[in-house]
Amino acid sequence: MNAAAYVGERAILEEEVEARVAALRTGPLAARLPRSETADGRNLRRWVVQVMTHEAVIEAEAAALGLRVDGGGAGETLTLPAAMRMGGVAAAVLARSPLAREVRRHVTAGVEVPDEEIRAYFERNPDRAGTPGEAQRLRREAADRAFALWLARRHAALVRLMPGFEHPADPRHADAAHRH
């Protein structure tokens, strides 16, 4: 059994990655996926490893923080603007995992937007002043950015990717076509 990645001491096995890719290939969007023998197909595998390692980071951090989700924990729906703010992997993990949403709540509990920043926003955008929920939206957006940054830092600290499973944008592999 070969590892595709390590999250701390936990191995994400190649067969786990292949099973996840196989599930995608038999799912409702299968016809939209690239063929596995192509560069895009190999990058799909790399993307799946990114998602799986981020999920494992969430699981490890939740355990360290003593966080759990009781029941199904459907939680809130992830909106497209929130997904765009956070980036693909963070959004994918939040959309799929009630535990990730619980970790997000914990990590961002202290995120505040100072009143002076809110006032300055309304001064720059007078058409938005008085819009119900606008200040709350600014706070939610700040929390989204804080969570995405926290997750990226924890991922960088905990994850080791094995050769062939690098990030799709990593220029060290021949299939690197993805750019940020």
Short mmCIF file of N, CA and C in Angstrom, two decimals:
data_model
loop_
_atom_site.label_atom_id
_atom_site.label_comp_id
_atom_site.label_asym_id
_atom_site.label_seq_id
_atom_site.Cartn_x
_atom_site.Cartn_y
_atom_site.Cartn_z
N MET A 1 0.83 -1.18 0.00
CA MET A 1 0.00 0.00 0.00
C MET A 1 0.88 1.24 0.00
N ASN A 2 0.76 2.02 -1.04
CA ASN A 2 1.55 3.24 -1.16
C ASN A 2 0.72 4.44 -0.75
N ALA A 3 1.41 5.39 -0.14
CA ALA A 3 0.74 6.61 0.28
C ALA A 3 0.79 7.65 -0.83
N ALA A 4 -0.31 8.35 -1.01
CA ALA A 4 -0.37 9.49 -1.93
C ALA A 4 0.05 10.75 -1.18
N ALA A 5 -0.22 10.75 0.13
CA ALA A 5 0.08 11.93 0.95
C ALA A 5 0.07 11.51 2.41
N TYR A 6 0.66 12.36 3.23
CA TYR A 6 0.59 12.21 4.68
C TYR A 6 0.02 13.49 5.26
N VAL A 7 -0.88 13.31 6.21
CA VAL A 7 -1.40 14.43 6.99
C VAL A 7 -0.97 14.12 8.42
N GLY A 8 0.08 14.82 8.87
CA GLY A 8 0.70 14.42 10.12
C GLY A 8 1.25 13.01 9.91
N GLU A 9 0.86 12.10 10.76
CA GLU A 9 1.29 10.70 10.64
C GLU A 9 0.30 9.85 9.84
N ARG A 10 -0.86 10.40 9.56
CA ARG A 10 -1.89 9.64 8.84
C ARG A 10 -1.58 9.58 7.34
N ALA A 11 -1.58 8.38 6.80
CA ALA A 11 -1.36 8.21 5.36
C ALA A 11 -2.70 8.25 4.62
N ILE A 12 -2.72 8.97 3.52
CA ILE A 12 -3.82 8.90 2.57
C ILE A 12 -3.32 7.95 1.49
N LEU A 13 -3.91 6.77 1.42
CA LEU A 13 -3.42 5.73 0.53
C LEU A 13 -3.86 5.94 -0.91
N GLU A 14 -3.01 5.49 -1.84
CA GLU A 14 -3.33 5.59 -3.26
C GLU A 14 -4.66 4.91 -3.56
N GLU A 15 -4.92 3.79 -2.92
CA GLU A 15 -6.19 3.09 -3.20
C GLU A 15 -7.40 3.89 -2.72
N GLU A 16 -7.23 4.66 -1.65
CA GLU A 16 -8.32 5.55 -1.21
C GLU A 16 -8.58 6.64 -2.26
N VAL A 17 -7.49 7.17 -2.81
CA VAL A 17 -7.61 8.19 -3.86
C VAL A 17 -8.31 7.59 -5.08
N GLU A 18 -7.86 6.42 -5.49
CA GLU A 18 -8.44 5.78 -6.67
C GLU A 18 -9.92 5.47 -6.46
N ALA A 19 -10.29 5.07 -5.24
CA ALA A 19 -11.71 4.80 -4.95
C ALA A 19 -12.53 6.08 -5.05
N ARG A 20 -11.97 7.18 -4.58
CA ARG A 20 -12.68 8.46 -4.64
C ARG A 20 -12.83 8.92 -6.09
N VAL A 21 -11.78 8.75 -6.88
CA VAL A 21 -11.85 9.11 -8.30
C VAL A 21 -12.86 8.21 -9.00
N ALA A 22 -12.86 6.92 -8.68
CA ALA A 22 -13.81 5.98 -9.29
C ALA A 22 -15.25 6.39 -8.96
N ALA A 23 -15.47 6.84 -7.74
CA ALA A 23 -16.81 7.29 -7.36
C ALA A 23 -17.23 8.50 -8.19
N LEU A 24 -16.30 9.40 -8.43
CA LEU A 24 -16.60 10.55 -9.29
C LEU A 24 -16.92 10.10 -10.71
N ARG A 25 -16.16 9.11 -11.19
CA ARG A 25 -16.33 8.64 -12.56
C ARG A 25 -17.63 7.86 -12.77
N THR A 26 -18.26 7.46 -11.69
CA THR A 26 -19.57 6.78 -11.82
C THR A 26 -20.70 7.68 -11.34
N GLY A 27 -20.39 8.91 -10.98
CA GLY A 27 -21.38 9.85 -10.46
C GLY A 27 -22.08 10.62 -11.57
N PRO A 28 -22.93 11.56 -11.17
CA PRO A 28 -23.75 12.30 -12.13
C PRO A 28 -22.96 13.21 -13.08
N LEU A 29 -21.73 13.55 -12.73
CA LEU A 29 -20.92 14.42 -13.60
C LEU A 29 -19.83 13.66 -14.35
N ALA A 30 -19.94 12.34 -14.39
CA ALA A 30 -18.91 11.50 -14.99
C ALA A 30 -18.58 11.90 -16.43
N ALA A 31 -19.60 12.24 -17.20
CA ALA A 31 -19.36 12.59 -18.61
C ALA A 31 -18.55 13.86 -18.76
N ARG A 32 -18.48 14.67 -17.74
CA ARG A 32 -17.73 15.94 -17.81
C ARG A 32 -16.28 15.79 -17.38
N LEU A 33 -15.90 14.64 -16.86
CA LEU A 33 -14.55 14.44 -16.35
C LEU A 33 -13.59 14.06 -17.47
N PRO A 34 -12.33 14.46 -17.34
CA PRO A 34 -11.34 14.10 -18.37
C PRO A 34 -11.00 12.61 -18.29
N ARG A 35 -10.56 12.07 -19.40
CA ARG A 35 -10.12 10.66 -19.42
C ARG A 35 -8.91 10.51 -18.51
N SER A 36 -8.83 9.39 -17.83
CA SER A 36 -7.80 9.21 -16.81
C SER A 36 -6.38 9.20 -17.36
N GLU A 37 -6.19 8.81 -18.61
CA GLU A 37 -4.83 8.71 -19.16
C GLU A 37 -4.30 10.05 -19.69
N THR A 38 -5.09 11.10 -19.57
CA THR A 38 -4.66 12.42 -20.05
C THR A 38 -4.05 13.25 -18.91
N ALA A 39 -3.39 14.33 -19.28
CA ALA A 39 -2.83 15.24 -18.27
C ALA A 39 -3.94 15.76 -17.36
N ASP A 40 -5.08 16.12 -17.95
CA ASP A 40 -6.20 16.60 -17.13
C ASP A 40 -6.73 15.50 -16.22
N GLY A 41 -6.71 14.27 -16.68
CA GLY A 41 -7.14 13.14 -15.85
C GLY A 41 -6.21 12.94 -14.67
N ARG A 42 -4.91 13.07 -14.91
CA ARG A 42 -3.94 12.95 -13.81
C ARG A 42 -4.10 14.12 -12.84
N ASN A 43 -4.40 15.29 -13.37
CA ASN A 43 -4.62 16.45 -12.50
C ASN A 43 -5.92 16.33 -11.71
N LEU A 44 -6.90 15.63 -12.24
CA LEU A 44 -8.11 15.34 -11.46
C LEU A 44 -7.72 14.53 -10.23
N ARG A 45 -6.87 13.53 -10.41
CA ARG A 45 -6.38 12.75 -9.26
C ARG A 45 -5.68 13.65 -8.25
N ARG A 46 -4.86 14.55 -8.74
CA ARG A 46 -4.15 15.47 -7.84
C ARG A 46 -5.15 16.37 -7.10
N TRP A 47 -6.19 16.82 -7.79
CA TRP A 47 -7.22 17.64 -7.16
C TRP A 47 -7.92 16.84 -6.06
N VAL A 48 -8.24 15.58 -6.34
CA VAL A 48 -8.89 14.73 -5.35
C VAL A 48 -7.99 14.57 -4.12
N VAL A 49 -6.69 14.43 -4.33
CA VAL A 49 -5.76 14.35 -3.19
C VAL A 49 -5.80 15.65 -2.39
N GLN A 50 -5.89 16.78 -3.06
CA GLN A 50 -6.00 18.05 -2.35
C GLN A 50 -7.24 18.07 -1.46
N VAL A 51 -8.36 17.65 -2.01
CA VAL A 51 -9.60 17.62 -1.22
C VAL A 51 -9.45 16.65 -0.05
N MET A 52 -8.94 15.46 -0.31
CA MET A 52 -8.81 14.46 0.75
C MET A 52 -7.85 14.91 1.86
N THR A 53 -6.75 15.56 1.49
CA THR A 53 -5.82 16.01 2.53
C THR A 53 -6.41 17.17 3.33
N HIS A 54 -7.17 18.03 2.68
CA HIS A 54 -7.84 19.10 3.43
C HIS A 54 -8.89 18.52 4.37
N GLU A 55 -9.61 17.51 3.93
CA GLU A 55 -10.58 16.85 4.82
C GLU A 55 -9.87 16.23 6.02
N ALA A 56 -8.71 15.61 5.77
CA ALA A 56 -7.96 15.00 6.87
C ALA A 56 -7.42 16.05 7.83
N VAL A 57 -7.02 17.21 7.31
CA VAL A 57 -6.59 18.31 8.18
C VAL A 57 -7.75 18.73 9.09
N ILE A 58 -8.93 18.87 8.51
CA ILE A 58 -10.12 19.24 9.29
C ILE A 58 -10.37 18.20 10.38
N GLU A 59 -10.30 16.91 10.02
CA GLU A 59 -10.53 15.85 11.01
C GLU A 59 -9.51 15.91 12.14
N ALA A 60 -8.24 16.12 11.78
CA ALA A 60 -7.19 16.19 12.80
C ALA A 60 -7.37 17.40 13.71
N GLU A 61 -7.68 18.54 13.11
CA GLU A 61 -7.86 19.76 13.90
C GLU A 61 -9.11 19.65 14.78
N ALA A 62 -10.18 19.06 14.25
CA ALA A 62 -11.39 18.88 15.05
C ALA A 62 -11.10 18.00 16.26
N ALA A 63 -10.35 16.92 16.04
CA ALA A 63 -10.00 16.03 17.15
C ALA A 63 -9.16 16.77 18.19
N ALA A 64 -8.19 17.56 17.73
CA ALA A 64 -7.33 18.30 18.65
C ALA A 64 -8.12 19.34 19.44
N LEU A 65 -9.16 19.89 18.83
CA LEU A 65 -9.99 20.90 19.49
C LEU A 65 -11.15 20.29 20.28
N GLY A 66 -11.32 18.98 20.16
CA GLY A 66 -12.42 18.32 20.85
C GLY A 66 -13.78 18.62 20.24
N LEU A 67 -13.79 18.91 18.94
CA LEU A 67 -15.05 19.23 18.26
C LEU A 67 -15.64 17.98 17.62
N ARG A 68 -16.97 17.92 17.66
CA ARG A 68 -17.72 16.82 17.03
C ARG A 68 -18.98 17.40 16.44
N VAL A 69 -19.58 16.60 15.58
CA VAL A 69 -20.88 16.95 15.03
C VAL A 69 -21.82 15.81 15.39
N ASP A 70 -22.86 16.13 16.14
CA ASP A 70 -23.85 15.11 16.49
C ASP A 70 -24.93 15.09 15.42
N GLY A 71 -25.34 13.91 15.03
CA GLY A 71 -26.37 13.79 14.00
C GLY A 71 -25.79 14.11 12.64
N GLY A 72 -26.66 14.34 11.69
CA GLY A 72 -26.25 14.62 10.32
C GLY A 72 -25.64 15.98 10.14
N GLY A 73 -26.10 16.95 10.90
CA GLY A 73 -25.52 18.29 10.82
C GLY A 73 -25.58 18.89 9.44
N ALA A 74 -26.77 19.00 8.86
CA ALA A 74 -26.90 19.54 7.51
C ALA A 74 -26.28 20.93 7.41
N GLY A 75 -26.52 21.77 8.41
CA GLY A 75 -25.88 23.08 8.44
C GLY A 75 -26.33 24.00 7.35
N GLU A 76 -25.57 25.07 7.19
CA GLU A 76 -25.91 26.09 6.23
C GLU A 76 -25.49 25.69 4.82
N THR A 77 -26.13 26.29 3.85
CA THR A 77 -25.79 26.06 2.46
C THR A 77 -24.65 27.00 2.07
N LEU A 78 -23.69 26.48 1.36
CA LEU A 78 -22.57 27.29 0.90
C LEU A 78 -23.01 28.03 -0.36
N THR A 79 -22.89 29.34 -0.34
CA THR A 79 -23.29 30.14 -1.49
C THR A 79 -22.12 30.24 -2.48
N LEU A 80 -22.44 30.54 -3.73
CA LEU A 80 -21.40 30.70 -4.73
C LEU A 80 -20.44 31.83 -4.37
N PRO A 81 -20.92 33.01 -3.92
CA PRO A 81 -19.95 34.06 -3.54
C PRO A 81 -19.01 33.60 -2.41
N ALA A 82 -19.53 32.86 -1.44
CA ALA A 82 -18.67 32.37 -0.36
C ALA A 82 -17.65 31.38 -0.91
N ALA A 83 -18.08 30.51 -1.79
CA ALA A 83 -17.16 29.54 -2.39
C ALA A 83 -16.06 30.27 -3.17
N MET A 84 -16.41 31.31 -3.88
CA MET A 84 -15.43 32.06 -4.66
C MET A 84 -14.43 32.78 -3.74
N ARG A 85 -14.89 33.28 -2.61
CA ARG A 85 -14.00 33.97 -1.66
C ARG A 85 -12.98 33.00 -1.07
N MET A 86 -13.44 31.81 -0.76
CA MET A 86 -12.57 30.87 -0.06
C MET A 86 -11.67 30.08 -0.99
N GLY A 87 -12.07 29.89 -2.19
CA GLY A 87 -11.30 29.06 -3.11
C GLY A 87 -11.87 27.66 -3.16
N GLY A 88 -11.51 26.96 -4.19
CA GLY A 88 -12.11 25.68 -4.52
C GLY A 88 -12.04 24.61 -3.45
N VAL A 89 -10.85 24.37 -2.89
CA VAL A 89 -10.71 23.26 -1.96
C VAL A 89 -11.44 23.56 -0.65
N ALA A 90 -11.25 24.73 -0.09
CA ALA A 90 -11.94 25.08 1.16
C ALA A 90 -13.45 25.01 0.96
N ALA A 91 -13.92 25.52 -0.17
CA ALA A 91 -15.35 25.48 -0.46
C ALA A 91 -15.85 24.05 -0.62
N ALA A 92 -15.08 23.22 -1.31
CA ALA A 92 -15.48 21.83 -1.52
C ALA A 92 -15.59 21.09 -0.19
N VAL A 93 -14.62 21.33 0.69
CA VAL A 93 -14.64 20.66 2.00
C VAL A 93 -15.81 21.16 2.84
N LEU A 94 -16.05 22.45 2.84
CA LEU A 94 -17.18 22.99 3.61
C LEU A 94 -18.52 22.49 3.08
N ALA A 95 -18.65 22.41 1.78
CA ALA A 95 -19.91 21.97 1.18
C ALA A 95 -20.21 20.51 1.54
N ARG A 96 -19.17 19.72 1.70
CA ARG A 96 -19.33 18.28 1.90
C ARG A 96 -19.38 17.88 3.37
N SER A 97 -18.77 18.66 4.24
CA SER A 97 -18.50 18.18 5.60
C SER A 97 -19.11 19.04 6.71
N PRO A 98 -20.08 18.48 7.45
CA PRO A 98 -20.58 19.19 8.63
C PRO A 98 -19.47 19.45 9.66
N LEU A 99 -18.51 18.53 9.75
CA LEU A 99 -17.40 18.73 10.68
C LEU A 99 -16.56 19.94 10.27
N ALA A 100 -16.35 20.12 8.99
CA ALA A 100 -15.61 21.29 8.52
C ALA A 100 -16.35 22.57 8.88
N ARG A 101 -17.67 22.55 8.75
CA ARG A 101 -18.45 23.74 9.12
C ARG A 101 -18.36 24.02 10.61
N GLU A 102 -18.30 22.96 11.42
CA GLU A 102 -18.14 23.15 12.87
C GLU A 102 -16.75 23.72 13.19
N VAL A 103 -15.72 23.21 12.53
CA VAL A 103 -14.37 23.74 12.72
C VAL A 103 -14.33 25.21 12.28
N ARG A 104 -14.97 25.52 11.15
CA ARG A 104 -15.02 26.90 10.68
C ARG A 104 -15.66 27.81 11.73
N ARG A 105 -16.78 27.36 12.31
CA ARG A 105 -17.44 28.17 13.35
C ARG A 105 -16.48 28.43 14.52
N HIS A 106 -15.76 27.39 14.93
CA HIS A 106 -14.83 27.52 16.05
C HIS A 106 -13.67 28.48 15.69
N VAL A 107 -13.07 28.26 14.54
CA VAL A 107 -11.89 29.04 14.12
C VAL A 107 -12.23 30.51 13.91
N THR A 108 -13.44 30.78 13.45
CA THR A 108 -13.80 32.17 13.11
C THR A 108 -14.65 32.85 14.17
N ALA A 109 -14.83 32.20 15.31
CA ALA A 109 -15.71 32.75 16.35
C ALA A 109 -15.29 34.16 16.78
N GLY A 110 -14.01 34.44 16.78
CA GLY A 110 -13.55 35.75 17.23
C GLY A 110 -13.33 36.76 16.12
N VAL A 111 -13.66 36.39 14.88
CA VAL A 111 -13.44 37.31 13.76
C VAL A 111 -14.45 38.45 13.84
N GLU A 112 -13.94 39.64 13.85
CA GLU A 112 -14.78 40.84 13.90
C GLU A 112 -14.36 41.79 12.79
N VAL A 113 -15.27 42.58 12.36
CA VAL A 113 -14.96 43.70 11.47
C VAL A 113 -15.22 44.95 12.29
N PRO A 114 -14.18 45.73 12.56
CA PRO A 114 -14.36 46.92 13.39
C PRO A 114 -15.41 47.87 12.80
N ASP A 115 -16.13 48.52 13.70
CA ASP A 115 -17.18 49.46 13.27
C ASP A 115 -16.64 50.52 12.31
N GLU A 116 -15.40 50.97 12.55
CA GLU A 116 -14.85 52.00 11.67
C GLU A 116 -14.66 51.47 10.24
N GLU A 117 -14.33 50.18 10.09
CA GLU A 117 -14.22 49.59 8.75
C GLU A 117 -15.59 49.51 8.08
N ILE A 118 -16.61 49.17 8.87
CA ILE A 118 -17.97 49.11 8.32
C ILE A 118 -18.42 50.50 7.90
N ARG A 119 -18.15 51.48 8.74
CA ARG A 119 -18.50 52.87 8.38
C ARG A 119 -17.78 53.29 7.10
N ALA A 120 -16.49 52.98 7.02
CA ALA A 120 -15.71 53.35 5.83
C ALA A 120 -16.27 52.65 4.58
N TYR A 121 -16.70 51.40 4.74
CA TYR A 121 -17.31 50.69 3.62
C TYR A 121 -18.56 51.43 3.14
N PHE A 122 -19.41 51.82 4.07
CA PHE A 122 -20.64 52.53 3.69
C PHE A 122 -20.35 53.91 3.11
N GLU A 123 -19.29 54.55 3.56
CA GLU A 123 -18.90 55.84 2.97
C GLU A 123 -18.45 55.65 1.51
N ARG A 124 -17.74 54.55 1.25
CA ARG A 124 -17.30 54.26 -0.12
C ARG A 124 -18.45 53.74 -0.99
N ASN A 125 -19.45 53.16 -0.34
CA ASN A 125 -20.58 52.55 -1.05
C ASN A 125 -21.90 53.06 -0.48
N PRO A 126 -22.20 54.34 -0.68
CA PRO A 126 -23.40 54.91 -0.06
C PRO A 126 -24.69 54.23 -0.53
N ASP A 127 -24.67 53.64 -1.71
CA ASP A 127 -25.86 52.94 -2.19
C ASP A 127 -26.17 51.70 -1.36
N ARG A 128 -25.19 51.18 -0.61
CA ARG A 128 -25.39 49.99 0.22
C ARG A 128 -25.80 50.34 1.64
N ALA A 129 -25.63 51.59 2.03
CA ALA A 129 -25.98 52.01 3.39
C ALA A 129 -27.46 51.77 3.63
N GLY A 130 -27.77 51.22 4.76
CA GLY A 130 -29.16 50.95 5.11
C GLY A 130 -29.69 49.65 4.53
N THR A 131 -28.87 48.95 3.75
CA THR A 131 -29.30 47.66 3.20
C THR A 131 -29.33 46.65 4.35
N PRO A 132 -30.48 46.01 4.56
CA PRO A 132 -30.58 45.05 5.67
C PRO A 132 -29.53 43.94 5.54
N GLY A 133 -28.84 43.68 6.63
CA GLY A 133 -27.88 42.59 6.66
C GLY A 133 -26.52 42.88 6.05
N GLU A 134 -26.30 44.09 5.58
CA GLU A 134 -25.04 44.40 4.90
C GLU A 134 -23.84 44.29 5.85
N ALA A 135 -23.96 44.80 7.06
CA ALA A 135 -22.85 44.70 8.02
C ALA A 135 -22.59 43.24 8.37
N GLN A 136 -23.66 42.45 8.50
CA GLN A 136 -23.48 41.02 8.79
C GLN A 136 -22.79 40.32 7.62
N ARG A 137 -23.11 40.72 6.39
CA ARG A 137 -22.46 40.15 5.21
C ARG A 137 -20.96 40.43 5.26
N LEU A 138 -20.59 41.64 5.64
CA LEU A 138 -19.16 41.98 5.73
C LEU A 138 -18.47 41.11 6.77
N ARG A 139 -19.14 40.87 7.88
CA ARG A 139 -18.57 40.00 8.92
C ARG A 139 -18.43 38.56 8.41
N ARG A 140 -19.44 38.07 7.71
CA ARG A 140 -19.41 36.71 7.15
C ARG A 140 -18.25 36.58 6.15
N GLU A 141 -18.07 37.59 5.32
CA GLU A 141 -16.99 37.56 4.34
C GLU A 141 -15.63 37.55 5.03
N ALA A 142 -15.49 38.32 6.09
CA ALA A 142 -14.23 38.33 6.84
C ALA A 142 -13.97 36.96 7.45
N ALA A 143 -15.01 36.32 7.95
CA ALA A 143 -14.86 34.98 8.52
C ALA A 143 -14.49 33.97 7.44
N ASP A 144 -15.09 34.09 6.25
CA ASP A 144 -14.74 33.20 5.13
C ASP A 144 -13.26 33.31 4.79
N ARG A 145 -12.78 34.54 4.69
CA ARG A 145 -11.37 34.75 4.36
C ARG A 145 -10.46 34.22 5.47
N ALA A 146 -10.86 34.44 6.72
CA ALA A 146 -10.06 33.97 7.85
C ALA A 146 -9.99 32.45 7.88
N PHE A 147 -11.12 31.79 7.60
CA PHE A 147 -11.12 30.33 7.59
C PHE A 147 -10.25 29.79 6.46
N ALA A 148 -10.38 30.35 5.28
CA ALA A 148 -9.59 29.87 4.14
C ALA A 148 -8.09 30.03 4.42
N LEU A 149 -7.70 31.15 5.01
CA LEU A 149 -6.29 31.38 5.35
C LEU A 149 -5.84 30.40 6.43
N TRP A 150 -6.65 30.20 7.45
CA TRP A 150 -6.32 29.24 8.52
C TRP A 150 -6.14 27.85 7.93
N LEU A 151 -7.08 27.43 7.08
CA LEU A 151 -7.01 26.08 6.51
C LEU A 151 -5.77 25.93 5.63
N ALA A 152 -5.44 26.94 4.85
CA ALA A 152 -4.24 26.87 4.00
C ALA A 152 -2.98 26.75 4.85
N ARG A 153 -2.93 27.48 5.95
CA ARG A 153 -1.75 27.41 6.83
C ARG A 153 -1.64 26.06 7.51
N ARG A 154 -2.75 25.53 7.99
CA ARG A 154 -2.73 24.21 8.65
C ARG A 154 -2.36 23.13 7.64
N HIS A 155 -2.88 23.25 6.42
CA HIS A 155 -2.55 22.29 5.37
C HIS A 155 -1.06 22.33 5.07
N ALA A 156 -0.50 23.52 4.94
CA ALA A 156 0.93 23.65 4.66
C ALA A 156 1.77 23.06 5.79
N ALA A 157 1.31 23.19 7.02
CA ALA A 157 2.07 22.69 8.17
C ALA A 157 1.97 21.17 8.33
N LEU A 158 0.87 20.58 7.93
CA LEU A 158 0.62 19.17 8.24
C LEU A 158 0.79 18.20 7.08
N VAL A 159 0.75 18.68 5.84
CA VAL A 159 0.62 17.78 4.69
C VAL A 159 1.94 17.63 3.93
N ARG A 160 2.23 16.37 3.60
CA ARG A 160 3.33 16.05 2.68
C ARG A 160 2.73 15.26 1.52
N LEU A 161 2.89 15.78 0.32
CA LEU A 161 2.38 15.11 -0.88
C LEU A 161 3.49 14.27 -1.48
N MET A 162 3.15 13.06 -1.90
CA MET A 162 4.12 12.17 -2.50
C MET A 162 4.24 12.47 -4.00
N PRO A 163 5.38 12.11 -4.60
CA PRO A 163 5.56 12.34 -6.04
C PRO A 163 4.40 11.74 -6.85
N GLY A 164 3.94 12.52 -7.80
CA GLY A 164 2.80 12.11 -8.62
C GLY A 164 1.48 12.60 -8.08
N PHE A 165 1.50 13.11 -6.86
CA PHE A 165 0.27 13.60 -6.23
C PHE A 165 0.41 15.06 -5.81
N GLU A 166 1.33 15.77 -6.45
CA GLU A 166 1.57 17.18 -6.15
C GLU A 166 0.31 17.99 -6.48
N HIS A 167 0.29 19.21 -5.96
CA HIS A 167 -0.81 20.13 -6.30
C HIS A 167 -0.84 20.29 -7.82
N PRO A 168 -2.04 20.39 -8.41
CA PRO A 168 -2.12 20.53 -9.87
C PRO A 168 -1.33 21.71 -10.44
N ALA A 169 -1.09 22.74 -9.65
CA ALA A 169 -0.35 23.91 -10.14
C ALA A 169 1.16 23.81 -9.88
N ASP A 170 1.60 22.75 -9.23
CA ASP A 170 3.02 22.60 -8.91
C ASP A 170 3.82 22.47 -10.21
N PRO A 171 4.72 23.39 -10.47
CA PRO A 171 5.45 23.36 -11.75
C PRO A 171 6.46 22.22 -11.85
N ARG A 172 6.66 21.46 -10.80
CA ARG A 172 7.64 20.37 -10.84
C ARG A 172 7.14 19.13 -11.58
N HIS A 173 5.84 19.07 -11.90
CA HIS A 173 5.37 17.90 -12.65
C HIS A 173 4.97 18.32 -14.06
N ALA A 174 5.08 17.38 -14.96
CA ALA A 174 4.89 17.66 -16.40
C ALA A 174 3.48 18.09 -16.76
N ASP A 175 2.49 17.74 -15.93
CA ASP A 175 1.10 18.06 -16.25
C ASP A 175 0.65 19.42 -15.72
N ALA A 176 1.56 20.18 -15.16
CA ALA A 176 1.18 21.46 -14.53
C ALA A 176 0.67 22.44 -15.59
N ALA A 177 -0.64 22.60 -15.60
CA ALA A 177 -1.26 23.56 -16.50
C ALA A 177 -2.13 24.53 -15.71
N HIS A 178 -2.47 24.13 -14.50
CA HIS A 178 -3.33 24.91 -13.60
C HIS A 178 -2.52 26.07 -13.04
N ARG A 179 -3.08 27.25 -13.05
CA ARG A 179 -2.38 28.43 -12.52
C ARG A 179 -3.28 29.16 -11.54
N HIS A 180 -2.67 29.80 -10.56
CA HIS A 180 -3.42 30.63 -9.60
C HIS A 180 -3.17 32.07 -9.92
#
